[in-house]
Amino acid sequence: MTATTVASPFDARSFRSALGCFATGIAVVTTLEPDGQPVGVTVNSFSSVSLDPPLVQFCLGRAAQSFAAFTAAPSFAVNILADDQEDLSVRFSRREQQERWGGVAVERWDSGVPILAGCLASLECDREHLFDAGDHVIVVGRVRRLASRPDGRPLLYFRGGYAALAE
């Protein structure tokens, strides 16, 4: 096995290709605009931060349509997608905000933020911190409520495409 070596300095494409070697799960993060309109975006930069207190984080690009909503909203939800929910991943990454919600089944918990139906897990969070991170912001939330399924497989992303766990 041979590795491709790229001399330093490297370009953005080389950096992105190297990061694509790290397989990630996919989530749709949701919140509400101040007027109550739902907002959602597909992310693969999500992780746990702390068990005590229960904290999670996701990264959001400053150029994202939903940037203002997520940085201002007091609450958000992380909906971890199952392998049969690729359509939701695509919907919340490519369509205009208003078009993302048509026909999507949601629940509302304590905060009123949309919780997507059928996900492997959903976490309702109160925003705790925002951290500057270059062309992104890191959003940290304290988990206030959660639900998870005992079955199912995750939707994965690897080298710029969807992937699945082997049987």
GROMACS .gro file of C-alpha atoms in nm:
model
  167
    1MET     CA    1   0.000   0.000   0.000
    2THR     CA    2   0.145   0.337  -0.099
    3ALA     CA    3   0.046   0.673   0.037
    4THR     CA    4   0.010   0.983  -0.173
    5THR     CA    5   0.242   1.247  -0.038
    6VAL     CA    6   0.163   1.613  -0.084
    7ALA     CA    7   0.435   1.860  -0.008
    8SER     CA    8   0.372   2.143   0.232
    9PRO     CA    9   0.215   2.386   0.180
   10PHE     CA   10  -0.091   2.197   0.061
   11ASP     CA   11  -0.404   2.328  -0.109
   12ALA     CA   12  -0.764   2.317   0.017
   13ARG     CA   13  -0.851   2.023  -0.209
   14SER     CA   14  -0.566   1.809  -0.069
   15PHE     CA   15  -0.670   1.898   0.285
   16ARG     CA   16  -1.033   1.808   0.213
   17SER     CA   17  -0.930   1.477   0.050
   18ALA     CA   18  -0.722   1.381   0.353
   19LEU     CA   19  -1.009   1.463   0.592
   20GLY     CA   20  -1.244   1.257   0.374
   21CYS     CA   21  -1.051   0.947   0.480
   22PHE     CA   22  -1.217   0.975   0.820
   23ALA     CA   23  -1.557   0.805   0.798
   24THR     CA   24  -1.828   0.995   0.982
   25GLY     CA   25  -2.190   0.955   1.070
   26ILE     CA   26  -2.441   1.203   0.932
   27ALA     CA   27  -2.687   1.411   1.129
   28VAL     CA   28  -2.944   1.675   1.053
   29VAL     CA   29  -2.931   1.956   1.306
   30THR     CA   30  -3.253   2.153   1.350
   31THR     CA   31  -3.360   2.473   1.523
   32LEU     CA   32  -3.617   2.750   1.495
   33GLU     CA   33  -3.595   3.101   1.352
   34PRO     CA   34  -3.715   3.378   1.588
   35ASP     CA   35  -4.049   3.375   1.397
   36GLY     CA   36  -4.091   3.001   1.465
   37GLN     CA   37  -3.995   2.878   1.116
   38PRO     CA   38  -3.800   2.550   1.126
   39VAL     CA   39  -3.439   2.543   1.009
   40GLY     CA   40  -3.229   2.235   0.938
   41VAL     CA   41  -2.889   2.148   0.797
   42THR     CA   42  -2.698   1.825   0.726
   43VAL     CA   43  -2.369   1.792   0.916
   44ASN     CA   44  -2.103   1.529   0.950
   45SER     CA   45  -1.891   1.728   1.195
   46PHE     CA   46  -2.076   1.622   1.511
   47SER     CA   47  -1.938   1.463   1.826
   48SER     CA   48  -1.982   1.419   2.197
   49VAL     CA   49  -1.783   1.655   2.417
   50SER     CA   50  -1.858   1.553   2.776
   51LEU     CA   51  -2.060   1.295   2.966
   52ASP     CA   52  -2.089   1.510   3.280
   53PRO     CA   53  -2.239   1.747   3.196
   54PRO     CA   54  -2.383   1.589   2.879
   55LEU     CA   55  -2.241   1.809   2.602
   56VAL     CA   56  -2.226   1.766   2.225
   57GLN     CA   57  -2.088   1.984   1.945
   58PHE     CA   58  -2.126   2.041   1.575
   59CYS     CA   59  -1.946   2.271   1.333
   60LEU     CA   60  -2.133   2.508   1.104
   61GLY     CA   61  -1.987   2.706   0.814
   62ARG     CA   62  -2.020   3.081   0.834
   63ALA     CA   63  -2.152   3.082   0.476
   64ALA     CA   64  -2.440   2.845   0.562
   65GLN     CA   65  -2.791   2.981   0.496
   66SER     CA   66  -2.881   2.879   0.850
   67PHE     CA   67  -2.580   3.039   1.024
   68ALA     CA   68  -2.773   3.329   1.183
   69ALA     CA   69  -3.052   3.101   1.306
   70PHE     CA   70  -2.820   2.851   1.475
   71THR     CA   71  -2.596   3.112   1.635
   72ALA     CA   72  -2.896   3.301   1.779
   73ALA     CA   73  -3.133   3.018   1.876
   74PRO     CA   74  -3.135   2.906   2.239
   75SER     CA   75  -3.199   2.539   2.146
   76PHE     CA   76  -3.124   2.290   1.871
   77ALA     CA   77  -3.168   1.918   1.803
   78VAL     CA   78  -2.923   1.669   1.657
   79ASN     CA   79  -3.094   1.393   1.457
   80ILE     CA   80  -2.853   1.106   1.385
   81LEU     CA   81  -2.955   0.950   1.054
   82ALA     CA   82  -3.010   0.581   0.986
   83ASP     CA   83  -2.880   0.414   0.670
   84ASP     CA   84  -3.226   0.435   0.510
   85GLN     CA   85  -3.242   0.814   0.552
   86GLU     CA   86  -3.004   0.926   0.276
   87ASP     CA   87  -3.294   1.124   0.126
   88LEU     CA   88  -3.307   1.340   0.442
   89SER     CA   89  -2.933   1.400   0.426
   90VAL     CA   90  -2.961   1.518   0.066
   91ARG     CA   91  -3.277   1.722   0.133
   92PHE     CA   92  -3.121   1.915   0.422
   93SER     CA   93  -2.794   1.977   0.239
   94ARG     CA   94  -2.913   2.092  -0.102
   95ARG     CA   95  -3.260   2.241  -0.102
   96GLU     CA   96  -3.364   2.591  -0.003
   97GLN     CA   97  -3.461   2.617   0.366
   98GLN     CA   98  -3.834   2.648   0.291
   99GLU     CA   99  -3.831   2.340   0.065
  100ARG     CA  100  -3.655   2.116   0.316
  101TRP     CA  101  -3.958   2.056   0.536
  102GLY     CA  102  -4.230   1.951   0.289
  103GLY     CA  103  -4.357   1.604   0.378
  104VAL     CA  104  -4.100   1.550   0.656
  105ALA     CA  105  -4.243   1.385   0.970
  106VAL     CA  106  -4.141   1.568   1.287
  107GLU     CA  107  -4.215   1.566   1.658
  108ARG     CA  108  -4.183   1.859   1.898
  109TRP     CA  109  -4.036   1.815   2.243
  110ASP     CA  110  -3.983   2.067   2.523
  111SER     CA  111  -3.807   2.340   2.321
  112GLY     CA  112  -4.036   2.312   2.018
  113VAL     CA  113  -3.739   2.242   1.790
  114PRO     CA  114  -3.823   1.986   1.518
  115ILE     CA  115  -3.719   1.628   1.592
  116LEU     CA  116  -3.703   1.417   1.274
  117ALA     CA  117  -3.893   1.088   1.284
  118GLY     CA  118  -3.719   0.753   1.234
  119CYS     CA  119  -3.364   0.858   1.325
  120LEU     CA  120  -3.122   0.631   1.510
  121ALA     CA  121  -3.105   0.891   1.786
  122SER     CA  122  -3.222   1.244   1.851
  123LEU     CA  123  -3.079   1.484   2.108
  124GLU     CA  124  -3.257   1.804   2.215
  125CYS     CA  125  -2.999   2.058   2.335
  126ASP     CA  126  -2.972   2.401   2.492
  127ARG     CA  127  -2.696   2.607   2.331
  128GLU     CA  128  -2.409   2.650   2.579
  129HIS     CA  129  -2.120   2.797   2.380
  130LEU     CA  130  -2.014   2.927   2.041
  131PHE     CA  131  -1.645   2.910   1.952
  132ASP     CA  132  -1.476   3.083   1.660
  133ALA     CA  133  -1.309   2.829   1.433
  134GLY     CA  134  -1.184   2.987   1.109
  135ASP     CA  135  -1.453   2.974   0.842
  136HIS     CA  136  -1.676   2.776   1.081
  137VAL     CA  137  -1.819   2.816   1.429
  138ILE     CA  138  -1.831   2.534   1.684
  139VAL     CA  139  -2.172   2.512   1.849
  140VAL     CA  140  -2.176   2.334   2.187
  141GLY     CA  141  -2.502   2.225   2.343
  142ARG     CA  142  -2.612   2.067   2.669
  143VAL     CA  143  -2.835   1.766   2.602
  144ARG     CA  144  -3.168   1.807   2.783
  145ARG     CA  145  -3.362   1.515   2.633
  146LEU     CA  146  -3.283   1.222   2.405
  147ALA     CA  147  -3.427   0.919   2.234
  148SER     CA  148  -3.253   0.634   2.052
  149ARG     CA  149  -3.351   0.317   1.869
  150PRO     CA  150  -3.218  -0.023   1.976
  151ASP     CA  151  -3.188  -0.132   1.612
  152GLY     CA  152  -3.070   0.008   1.281
  153ARG     CA  153  -2.743   0.109   1.120
  154PRO     CA  154  -2.597   0.457   1.072
  155LEU     CA  155  -2.577   0.652   0.748
  156LEU     CA  156  -2.206   0.711   0.688
  157TYR     CA  157  -1.997   0.949   0.479
  158PHE     CA  158  -1.654   0.852   0.343
  159ARG     CA  159  -1.434   1.009   0.073
  160GLY     CA  160  -1.709   1.236  -0.054
  161GLY     CA  161  -1.986   0.978  -0.074
  162TYR     CA  162  -2.233   0.777   0.128
  163ALA     CA  163  -2.113   0.451   0.279
  164ALA     CA  164  -2.257   0.168   0.485
  165LEU     CA  165  -2.136  -0.069   0.752
  166ALA     CA  166  -2.064  -0.418   0.623
  167GLU     CA  167  -2.301  -0.692   0.733
   0.00000   0.00000   0.00000
